[in-house]
PDB file of C-alpha atoms and ligand atoms in Angstrom:
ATOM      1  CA  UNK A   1       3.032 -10.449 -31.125  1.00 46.00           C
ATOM      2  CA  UNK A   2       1.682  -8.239 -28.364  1.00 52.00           C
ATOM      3  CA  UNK A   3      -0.013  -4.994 -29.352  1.00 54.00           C
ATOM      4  CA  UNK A   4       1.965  -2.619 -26.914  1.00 51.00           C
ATOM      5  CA  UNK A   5       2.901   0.960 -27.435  1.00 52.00           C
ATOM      6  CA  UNK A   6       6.901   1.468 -27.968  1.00 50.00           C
ATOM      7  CA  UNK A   7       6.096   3.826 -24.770  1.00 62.00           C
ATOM      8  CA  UNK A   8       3.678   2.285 -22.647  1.00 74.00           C
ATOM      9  CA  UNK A   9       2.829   4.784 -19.960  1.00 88.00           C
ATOM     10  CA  UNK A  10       4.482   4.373 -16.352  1.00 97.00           C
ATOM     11  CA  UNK A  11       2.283   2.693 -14.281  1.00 98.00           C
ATOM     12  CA  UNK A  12       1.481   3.092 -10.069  1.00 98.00           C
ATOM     13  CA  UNK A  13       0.729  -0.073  -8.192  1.00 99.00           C
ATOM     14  CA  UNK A  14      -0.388  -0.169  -4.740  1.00 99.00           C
ATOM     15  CA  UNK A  15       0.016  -2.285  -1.965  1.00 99.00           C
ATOM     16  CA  UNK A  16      -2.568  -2.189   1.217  1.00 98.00           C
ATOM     17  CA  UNK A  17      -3.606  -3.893   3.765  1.00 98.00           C
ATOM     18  CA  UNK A  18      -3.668  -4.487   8.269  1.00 96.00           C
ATOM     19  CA  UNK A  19      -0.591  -4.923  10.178  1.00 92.00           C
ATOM     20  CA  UNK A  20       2.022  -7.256   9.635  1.00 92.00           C
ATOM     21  CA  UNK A  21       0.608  -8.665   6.100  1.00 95.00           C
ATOM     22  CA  UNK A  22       4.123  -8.874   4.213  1.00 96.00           C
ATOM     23  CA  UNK A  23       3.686  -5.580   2.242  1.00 97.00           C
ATOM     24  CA  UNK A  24       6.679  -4.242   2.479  1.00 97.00           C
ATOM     25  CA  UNK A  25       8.808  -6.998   1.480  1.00 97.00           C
ATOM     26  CA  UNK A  26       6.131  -7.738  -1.653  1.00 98.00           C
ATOM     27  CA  UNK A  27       7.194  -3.964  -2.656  1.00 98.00           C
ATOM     28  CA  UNK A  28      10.706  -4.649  -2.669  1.00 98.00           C
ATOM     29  CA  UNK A  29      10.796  -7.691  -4.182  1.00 98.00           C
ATOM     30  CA  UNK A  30       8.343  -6.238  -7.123  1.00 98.00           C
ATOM     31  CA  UNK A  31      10.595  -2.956  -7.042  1.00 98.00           C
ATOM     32  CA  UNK A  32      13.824  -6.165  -8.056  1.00 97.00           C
ATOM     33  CA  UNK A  33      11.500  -7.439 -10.664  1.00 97.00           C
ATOM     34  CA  UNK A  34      10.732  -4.769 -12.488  1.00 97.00           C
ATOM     35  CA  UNK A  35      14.285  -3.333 -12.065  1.00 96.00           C
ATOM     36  CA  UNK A  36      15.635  -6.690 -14.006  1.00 95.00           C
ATOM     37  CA  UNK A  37      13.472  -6.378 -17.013  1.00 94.00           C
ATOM     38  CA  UNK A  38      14.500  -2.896 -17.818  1.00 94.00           C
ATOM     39  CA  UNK A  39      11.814  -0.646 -16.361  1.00 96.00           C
ATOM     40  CA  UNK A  40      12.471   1.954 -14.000  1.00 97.00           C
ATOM     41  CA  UNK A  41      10.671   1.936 -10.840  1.00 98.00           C
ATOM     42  CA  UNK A  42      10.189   3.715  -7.417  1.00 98.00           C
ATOM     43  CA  UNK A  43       9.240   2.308  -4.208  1.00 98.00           C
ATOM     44  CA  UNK A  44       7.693   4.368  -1.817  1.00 98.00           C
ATOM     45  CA  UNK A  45       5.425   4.463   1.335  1.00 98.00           C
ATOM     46  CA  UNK A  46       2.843   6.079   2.999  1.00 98.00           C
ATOM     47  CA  UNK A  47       2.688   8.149   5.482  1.00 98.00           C
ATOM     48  CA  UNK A  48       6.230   8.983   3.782  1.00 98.00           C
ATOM     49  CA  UNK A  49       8.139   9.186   0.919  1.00 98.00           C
ATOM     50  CA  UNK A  50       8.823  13.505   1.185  1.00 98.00           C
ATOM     51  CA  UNK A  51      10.560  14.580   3.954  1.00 98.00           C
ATOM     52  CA  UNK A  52       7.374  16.622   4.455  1.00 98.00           C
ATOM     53  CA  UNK A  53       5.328  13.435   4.601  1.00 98.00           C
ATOM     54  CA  UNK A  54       8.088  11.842   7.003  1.00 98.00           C
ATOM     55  CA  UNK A  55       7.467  14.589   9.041  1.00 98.00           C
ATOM     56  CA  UNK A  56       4.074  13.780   9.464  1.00 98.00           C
ATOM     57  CA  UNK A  57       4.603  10.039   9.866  1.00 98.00           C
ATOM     58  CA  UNK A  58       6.776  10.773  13.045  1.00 97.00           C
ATOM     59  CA  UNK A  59       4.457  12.996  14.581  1.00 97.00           C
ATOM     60  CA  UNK A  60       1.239  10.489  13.727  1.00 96.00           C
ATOM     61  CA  UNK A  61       2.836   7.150  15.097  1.00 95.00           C
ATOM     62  CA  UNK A  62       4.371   8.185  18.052  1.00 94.00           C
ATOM     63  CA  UNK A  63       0.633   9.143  19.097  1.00 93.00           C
ATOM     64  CA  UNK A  64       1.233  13.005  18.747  1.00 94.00           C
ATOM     65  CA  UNK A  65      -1.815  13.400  17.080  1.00 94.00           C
ATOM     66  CA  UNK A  66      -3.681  10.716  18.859  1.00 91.00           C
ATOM     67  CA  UNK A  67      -5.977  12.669  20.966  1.00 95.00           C
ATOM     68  CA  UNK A  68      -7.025  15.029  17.913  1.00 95.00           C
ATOM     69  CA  UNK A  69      -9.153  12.611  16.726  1.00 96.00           C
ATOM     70  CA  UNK A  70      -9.515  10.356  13.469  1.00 97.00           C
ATOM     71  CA  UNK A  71     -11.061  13.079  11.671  1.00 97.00           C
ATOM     72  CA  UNK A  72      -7.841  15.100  12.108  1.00 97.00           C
ATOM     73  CA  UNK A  73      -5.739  12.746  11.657  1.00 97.00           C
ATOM     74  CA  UNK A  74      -7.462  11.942   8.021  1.00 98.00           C
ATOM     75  CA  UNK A  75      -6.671  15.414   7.259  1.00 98.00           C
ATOM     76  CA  UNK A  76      -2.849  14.841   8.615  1.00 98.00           C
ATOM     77  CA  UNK A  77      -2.723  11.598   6.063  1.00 98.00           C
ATOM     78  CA  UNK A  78      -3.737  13.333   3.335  1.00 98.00           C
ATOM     79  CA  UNK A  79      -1.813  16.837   3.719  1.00 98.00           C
ATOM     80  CA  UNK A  80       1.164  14.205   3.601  1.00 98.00           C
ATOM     81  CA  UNK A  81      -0.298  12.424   0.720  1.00 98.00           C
ATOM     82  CA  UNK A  82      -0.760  15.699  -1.006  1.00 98.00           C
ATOM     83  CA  UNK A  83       3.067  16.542  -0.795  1.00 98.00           C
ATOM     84  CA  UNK A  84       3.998  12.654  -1.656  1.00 98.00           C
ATOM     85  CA  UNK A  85       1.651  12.944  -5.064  1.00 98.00           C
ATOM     86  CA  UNK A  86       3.200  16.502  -5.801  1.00 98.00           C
ATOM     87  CA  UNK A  87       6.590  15.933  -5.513  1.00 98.00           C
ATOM     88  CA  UNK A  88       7.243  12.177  -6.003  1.00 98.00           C
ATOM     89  CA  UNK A  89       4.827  10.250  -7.366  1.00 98.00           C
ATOM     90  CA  UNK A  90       3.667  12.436  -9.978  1.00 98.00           C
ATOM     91  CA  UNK A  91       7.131  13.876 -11.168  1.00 98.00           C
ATOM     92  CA  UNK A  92       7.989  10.020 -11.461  1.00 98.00           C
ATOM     93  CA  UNK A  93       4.916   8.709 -13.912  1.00 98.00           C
ATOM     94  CA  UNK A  94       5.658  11.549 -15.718  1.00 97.00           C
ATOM     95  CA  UNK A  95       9.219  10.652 -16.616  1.00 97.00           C
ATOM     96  CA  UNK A  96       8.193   6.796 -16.880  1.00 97.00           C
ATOM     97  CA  UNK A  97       9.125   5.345 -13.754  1.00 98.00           C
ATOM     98  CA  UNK A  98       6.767   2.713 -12.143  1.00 98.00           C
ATOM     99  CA  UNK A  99       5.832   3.819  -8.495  1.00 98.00           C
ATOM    100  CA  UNK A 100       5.045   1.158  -5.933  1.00 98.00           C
ATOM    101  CA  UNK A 101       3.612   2.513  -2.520  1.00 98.00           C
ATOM    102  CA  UNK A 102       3.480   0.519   0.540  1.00 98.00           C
ATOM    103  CA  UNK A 103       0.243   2.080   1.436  1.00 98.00           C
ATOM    104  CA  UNK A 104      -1.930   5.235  -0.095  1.00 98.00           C
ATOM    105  CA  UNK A 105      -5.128   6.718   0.146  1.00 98.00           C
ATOM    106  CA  UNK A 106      -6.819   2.941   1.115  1.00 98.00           C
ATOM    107  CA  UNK A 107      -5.545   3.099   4.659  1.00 98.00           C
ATOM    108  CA  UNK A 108      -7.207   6.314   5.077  1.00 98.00           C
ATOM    109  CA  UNK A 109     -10.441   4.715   3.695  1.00 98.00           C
ATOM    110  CA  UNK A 110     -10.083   1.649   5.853  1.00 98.00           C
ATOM    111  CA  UNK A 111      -8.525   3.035   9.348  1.00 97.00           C
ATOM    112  CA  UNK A 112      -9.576   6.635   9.720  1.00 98.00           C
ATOM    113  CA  UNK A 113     -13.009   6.003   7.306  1.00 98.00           C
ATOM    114  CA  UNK A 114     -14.470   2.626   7.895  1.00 98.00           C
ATOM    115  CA  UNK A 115     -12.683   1.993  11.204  1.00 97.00           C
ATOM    116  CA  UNK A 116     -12.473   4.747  12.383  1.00 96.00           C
ATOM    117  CA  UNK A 117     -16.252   6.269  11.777  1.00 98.00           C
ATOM    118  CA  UNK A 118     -14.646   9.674   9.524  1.00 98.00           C
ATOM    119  CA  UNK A 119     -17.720  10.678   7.833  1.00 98.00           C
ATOM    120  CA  UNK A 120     -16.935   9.445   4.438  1.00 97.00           C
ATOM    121  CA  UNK A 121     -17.918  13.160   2.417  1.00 98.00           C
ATOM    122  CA  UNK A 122     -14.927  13.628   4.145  1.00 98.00           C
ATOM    123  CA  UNK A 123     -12.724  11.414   3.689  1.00 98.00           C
ATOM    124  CA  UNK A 124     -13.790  11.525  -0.371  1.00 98.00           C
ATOM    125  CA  UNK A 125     -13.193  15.293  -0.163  1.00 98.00           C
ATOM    126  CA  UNK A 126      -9.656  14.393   1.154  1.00 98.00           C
ATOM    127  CA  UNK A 127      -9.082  12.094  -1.330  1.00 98.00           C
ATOM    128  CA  UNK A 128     -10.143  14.943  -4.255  1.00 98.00           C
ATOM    129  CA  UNK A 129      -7.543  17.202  -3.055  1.00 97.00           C
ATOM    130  CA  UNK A 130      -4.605  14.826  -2.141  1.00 98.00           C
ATOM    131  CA  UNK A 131      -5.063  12.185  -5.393  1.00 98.00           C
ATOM    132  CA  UNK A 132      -5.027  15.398  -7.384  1.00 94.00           C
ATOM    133  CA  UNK A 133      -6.307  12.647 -10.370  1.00 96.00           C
ATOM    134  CA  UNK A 134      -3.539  10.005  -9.702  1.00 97.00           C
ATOM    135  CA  UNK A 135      -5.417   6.553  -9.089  1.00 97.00           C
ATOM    136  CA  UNK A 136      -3.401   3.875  -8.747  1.00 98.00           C
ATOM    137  CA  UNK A 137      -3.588   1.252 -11.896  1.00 98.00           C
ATOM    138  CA  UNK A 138      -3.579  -1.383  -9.272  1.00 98.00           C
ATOM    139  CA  UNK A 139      -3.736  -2.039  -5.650  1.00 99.00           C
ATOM    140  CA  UNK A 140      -2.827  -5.246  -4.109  1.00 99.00           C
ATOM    141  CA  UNK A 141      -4.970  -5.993  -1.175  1.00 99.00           C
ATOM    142  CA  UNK A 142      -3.032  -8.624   1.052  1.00 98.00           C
ATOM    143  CA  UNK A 143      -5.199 -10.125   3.542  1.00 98.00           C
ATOM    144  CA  UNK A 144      -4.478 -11.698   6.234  1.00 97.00           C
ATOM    145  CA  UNK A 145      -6.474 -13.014   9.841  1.00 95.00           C
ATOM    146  CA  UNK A 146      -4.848 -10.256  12.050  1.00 93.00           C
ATOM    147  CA  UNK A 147      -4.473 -13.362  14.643  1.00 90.00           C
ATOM    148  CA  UNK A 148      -2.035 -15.234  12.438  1.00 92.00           C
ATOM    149  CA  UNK A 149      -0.564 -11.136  11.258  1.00 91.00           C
ATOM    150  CA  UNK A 150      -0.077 -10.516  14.488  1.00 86.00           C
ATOM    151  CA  UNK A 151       1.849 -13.818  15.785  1.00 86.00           C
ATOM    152  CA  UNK A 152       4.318 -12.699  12.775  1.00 84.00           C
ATOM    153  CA  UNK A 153       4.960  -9.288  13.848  1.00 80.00           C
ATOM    154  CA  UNK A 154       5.262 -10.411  17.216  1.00 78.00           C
ATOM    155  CA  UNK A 155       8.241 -13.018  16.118  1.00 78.00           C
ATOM    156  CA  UNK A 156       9.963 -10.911  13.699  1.00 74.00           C
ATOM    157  CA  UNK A 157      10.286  -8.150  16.654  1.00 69.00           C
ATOM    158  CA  UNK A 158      11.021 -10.802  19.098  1.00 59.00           C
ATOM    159  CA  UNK A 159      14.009 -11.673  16.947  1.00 62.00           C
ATOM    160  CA  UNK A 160      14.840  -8.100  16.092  1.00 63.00           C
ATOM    161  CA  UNK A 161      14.843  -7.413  19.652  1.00 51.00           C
ATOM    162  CA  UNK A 162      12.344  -4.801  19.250  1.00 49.00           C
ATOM    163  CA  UNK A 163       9.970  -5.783  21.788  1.00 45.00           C
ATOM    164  CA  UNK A 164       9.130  -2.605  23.155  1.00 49.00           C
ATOM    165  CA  UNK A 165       7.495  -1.683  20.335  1.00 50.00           C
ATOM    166  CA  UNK A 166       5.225  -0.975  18.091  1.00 56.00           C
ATOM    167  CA  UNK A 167       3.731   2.066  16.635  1.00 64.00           C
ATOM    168  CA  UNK A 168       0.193   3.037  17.877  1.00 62.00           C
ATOM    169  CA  UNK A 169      -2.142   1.586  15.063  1.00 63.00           C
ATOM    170  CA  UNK A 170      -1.046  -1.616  16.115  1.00 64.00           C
ATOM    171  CA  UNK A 171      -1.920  -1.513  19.508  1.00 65.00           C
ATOM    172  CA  UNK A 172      -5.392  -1.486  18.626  1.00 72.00           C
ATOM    173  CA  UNK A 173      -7.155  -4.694  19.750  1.00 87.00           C
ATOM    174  CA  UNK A 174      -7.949  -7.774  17.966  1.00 89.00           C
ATOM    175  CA  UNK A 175     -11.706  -6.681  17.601  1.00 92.00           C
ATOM    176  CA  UNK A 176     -10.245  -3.585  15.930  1.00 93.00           C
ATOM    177  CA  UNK A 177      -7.818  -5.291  13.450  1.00 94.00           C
ATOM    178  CA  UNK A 178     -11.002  -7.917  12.447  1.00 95.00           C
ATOM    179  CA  UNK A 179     -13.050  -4.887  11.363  1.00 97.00           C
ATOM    180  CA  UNK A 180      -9.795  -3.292   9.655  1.00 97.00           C
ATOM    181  CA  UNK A 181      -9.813  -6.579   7.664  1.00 98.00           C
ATOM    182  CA  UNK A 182     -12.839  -6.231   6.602  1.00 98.00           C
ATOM    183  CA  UNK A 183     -12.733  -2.785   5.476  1.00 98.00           C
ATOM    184  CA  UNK A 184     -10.148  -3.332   3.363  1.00 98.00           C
ATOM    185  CA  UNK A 185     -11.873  -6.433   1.819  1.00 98.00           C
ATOM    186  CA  UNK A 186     -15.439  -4.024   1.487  1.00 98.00           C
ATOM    187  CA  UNK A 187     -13.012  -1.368  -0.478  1.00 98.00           C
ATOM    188  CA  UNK A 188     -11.987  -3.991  -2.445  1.00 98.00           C
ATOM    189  CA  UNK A 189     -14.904  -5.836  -3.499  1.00 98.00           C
ATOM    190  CA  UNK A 190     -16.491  -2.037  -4.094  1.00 98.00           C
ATOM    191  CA  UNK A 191     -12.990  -1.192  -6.483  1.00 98.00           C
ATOM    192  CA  UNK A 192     -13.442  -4.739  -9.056  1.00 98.00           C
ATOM    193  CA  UNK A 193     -11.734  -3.066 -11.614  1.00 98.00           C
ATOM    194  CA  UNK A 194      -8.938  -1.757  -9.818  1.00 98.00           C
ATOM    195  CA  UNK A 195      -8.231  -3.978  -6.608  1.00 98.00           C
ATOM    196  CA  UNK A 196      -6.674  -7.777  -6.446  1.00 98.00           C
ATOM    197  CA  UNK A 197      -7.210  -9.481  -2.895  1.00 98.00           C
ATOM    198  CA  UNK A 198      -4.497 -11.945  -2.436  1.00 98.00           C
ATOM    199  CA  UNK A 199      -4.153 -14.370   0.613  1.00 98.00           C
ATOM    200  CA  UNK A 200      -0.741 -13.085   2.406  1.00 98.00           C
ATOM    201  CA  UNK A 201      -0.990 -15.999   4.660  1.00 96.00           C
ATOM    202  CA  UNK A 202       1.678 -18.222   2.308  1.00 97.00           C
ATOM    203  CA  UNK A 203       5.541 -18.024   1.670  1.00 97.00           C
ATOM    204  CA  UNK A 204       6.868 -14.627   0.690  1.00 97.00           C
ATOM    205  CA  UNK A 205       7.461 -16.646  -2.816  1.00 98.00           C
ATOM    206  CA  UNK A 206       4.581 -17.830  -3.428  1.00 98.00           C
ATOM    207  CA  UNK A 207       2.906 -14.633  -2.716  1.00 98.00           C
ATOM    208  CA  UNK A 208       5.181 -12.978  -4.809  1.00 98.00           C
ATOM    209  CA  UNK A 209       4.694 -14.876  -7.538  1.00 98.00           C
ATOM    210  CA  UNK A 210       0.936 -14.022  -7.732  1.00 98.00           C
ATOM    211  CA  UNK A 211       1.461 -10.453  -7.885  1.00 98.00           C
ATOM    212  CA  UNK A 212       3.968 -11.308 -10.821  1.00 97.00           C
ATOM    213  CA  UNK A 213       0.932 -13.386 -12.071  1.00 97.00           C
ATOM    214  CA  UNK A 214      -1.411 -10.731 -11.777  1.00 98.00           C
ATOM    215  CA  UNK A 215       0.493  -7.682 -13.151  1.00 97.00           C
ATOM    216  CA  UNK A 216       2.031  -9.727 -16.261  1.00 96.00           C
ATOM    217  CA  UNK A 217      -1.922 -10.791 -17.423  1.00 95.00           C
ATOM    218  CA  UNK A 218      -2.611  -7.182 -16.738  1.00 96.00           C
ATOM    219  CA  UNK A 219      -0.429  -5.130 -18.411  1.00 96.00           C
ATOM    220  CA  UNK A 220       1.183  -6.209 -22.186  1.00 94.00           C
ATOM    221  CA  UNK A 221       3.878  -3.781 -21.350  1.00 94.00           C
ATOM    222  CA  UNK A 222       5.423  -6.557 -19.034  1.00 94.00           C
ATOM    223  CA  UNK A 223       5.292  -9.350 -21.097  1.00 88.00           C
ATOM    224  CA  UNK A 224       6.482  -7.343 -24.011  1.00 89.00           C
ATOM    225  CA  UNK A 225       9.914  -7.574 -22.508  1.00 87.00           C
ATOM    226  CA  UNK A 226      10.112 -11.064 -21.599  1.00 77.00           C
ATOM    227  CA  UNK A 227       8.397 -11.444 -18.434  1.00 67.00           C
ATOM    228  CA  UNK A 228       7.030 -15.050 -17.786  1.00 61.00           C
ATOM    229  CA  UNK A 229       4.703 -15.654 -14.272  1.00 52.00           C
ATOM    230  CA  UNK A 230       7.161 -18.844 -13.816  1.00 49.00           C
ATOM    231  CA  UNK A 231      10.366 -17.537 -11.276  1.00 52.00           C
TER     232      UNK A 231
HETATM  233  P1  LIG B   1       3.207   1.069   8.320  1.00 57.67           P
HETATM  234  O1  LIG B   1       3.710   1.849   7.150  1.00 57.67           O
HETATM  235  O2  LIG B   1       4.279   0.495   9.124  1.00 57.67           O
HETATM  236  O3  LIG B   1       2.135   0.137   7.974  1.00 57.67           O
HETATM  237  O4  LIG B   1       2.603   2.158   9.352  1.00 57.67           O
HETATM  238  C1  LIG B   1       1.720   3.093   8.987  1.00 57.67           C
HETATM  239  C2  LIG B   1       0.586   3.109   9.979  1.00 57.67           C
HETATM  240  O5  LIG B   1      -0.259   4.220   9.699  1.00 57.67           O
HETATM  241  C3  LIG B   1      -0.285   1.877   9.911  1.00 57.67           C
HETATM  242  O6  LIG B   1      -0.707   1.533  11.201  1.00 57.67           O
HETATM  243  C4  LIG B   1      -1.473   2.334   9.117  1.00 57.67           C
HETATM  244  C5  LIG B   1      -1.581   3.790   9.460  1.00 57.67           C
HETATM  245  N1  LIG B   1      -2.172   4.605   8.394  1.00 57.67           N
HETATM  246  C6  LIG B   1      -3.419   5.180   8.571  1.00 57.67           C
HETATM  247  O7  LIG B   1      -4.035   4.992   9.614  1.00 57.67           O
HETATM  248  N2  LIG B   1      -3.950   5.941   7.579  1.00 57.67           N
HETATM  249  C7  LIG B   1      -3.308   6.180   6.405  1.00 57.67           C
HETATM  250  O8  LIG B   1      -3.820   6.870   5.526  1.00 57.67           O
HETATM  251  C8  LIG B   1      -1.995   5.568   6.221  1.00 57.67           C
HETATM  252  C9  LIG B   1      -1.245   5.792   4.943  1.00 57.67           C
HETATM  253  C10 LIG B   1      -1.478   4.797   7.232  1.00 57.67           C
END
């Protein structure tokens, strides 16, 4: 029998990561496997998830605030990320529904911070304010060569038909997306406790079974209900 509170707290899981990794559809199909067991669960994203925060998201990526700088653009991610906590992701844990984010305050670390050379007393100061206390319990960090990322985006738009494309993060070079990578490994391997580096470069099943993996040998709460790694 598994020692787990009749009401185990709601918990927030994270996914980060560069361009074209899979997160979105890891979210989703988490979002389904959580939904089947019972628990009640948000997905979200980042910039996003307000329509204050949308807002922003519009004006960042279609280059609006491009020629303000990283700096300012740090502050832009977090006055979104401030609104997101505020009025969605804390209102949620607080009435017990999971939150899953396609992206939070990571990407600021890795793209405006370690990429992007914002002093990091201010992108911690940032993070203070915004985070207003709400870590997430886990962050999946799915990483990827951007070469083989990129090759992937490039199809899927191909085939959507989108080839115009493109927001303005991923126009960056190659150069640019390698150092990305790496940032978001370095925030990683500085965050043990909290982050899980997974290999994204394997089927969308596969992959989705390790996160399964992962968050059933990390929280009771899961296998309480039922919940074996096997599909
Ligand atoms: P995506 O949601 O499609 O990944 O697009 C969001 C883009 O914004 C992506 O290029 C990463 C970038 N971004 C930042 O640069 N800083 C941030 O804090 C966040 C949340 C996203």
């Amino acid at each position: 029998m598994l020692d787990v509170p009749a009401q185990a707290a709601a918990r927030f899981i994270t996914f980060e990561g560069g361009e074209g990794v899979g997160k979105s559809t890891q979210v989703k199909r988490l979002l389904v496997r959580l939904n089947r067991l019972g628990f009640e669960a948000v997905r979200t994203r980042e910039p996003g998830g307000t329509p204050k925060a949308e807002a922003v998201r519009a004006f960042i990526l279609q280059g609006r605030s491009e020629s303000w700088g990283a700096g300012a653009e740090a502050v832009l991610f977090a006055a979104a990320r401030l609104d997101h906590v505020r009025q969605l992701i804390a209102p949620s844990l607080q009435t017990g529904k999971w939150v899953i984010s396609d992206r939070f305050h990571d990407s600021t670390r890795a793209y405006q911070g370690l990429t992007g050379g914002v002093d990091d007393r201010l992108i911690r100061g940032l993070e203070t304010l915004a985070l207003d206390g709400h870590q997430p319990d886990i962050t999946f960090v799915l990483d990827m060569d951007p070469a083989t990322a990129f090759a992937r985006v490039n199809a899927r738009e191909l085939e959507q038909a989108l080839v115009q494309t493109g927001d303005r993060f991923e126009k960056e070079d190659l150069e640019w997306h390698r150092r990305l990578r790496r940032a978001f490994l370095d925030i990683a391997a500085a965050n043990p406790e909290r982050c899980v580096v997974l290999p994204a470069n394997q089927s969308e099943d596969n992959l989705e079974h390790e996160v399964w993996d992962v968050l059933v040998r990390r929280f009771p709460e899961i296998e309480a209900r039922g919940a074996w790694s096997a599909p």
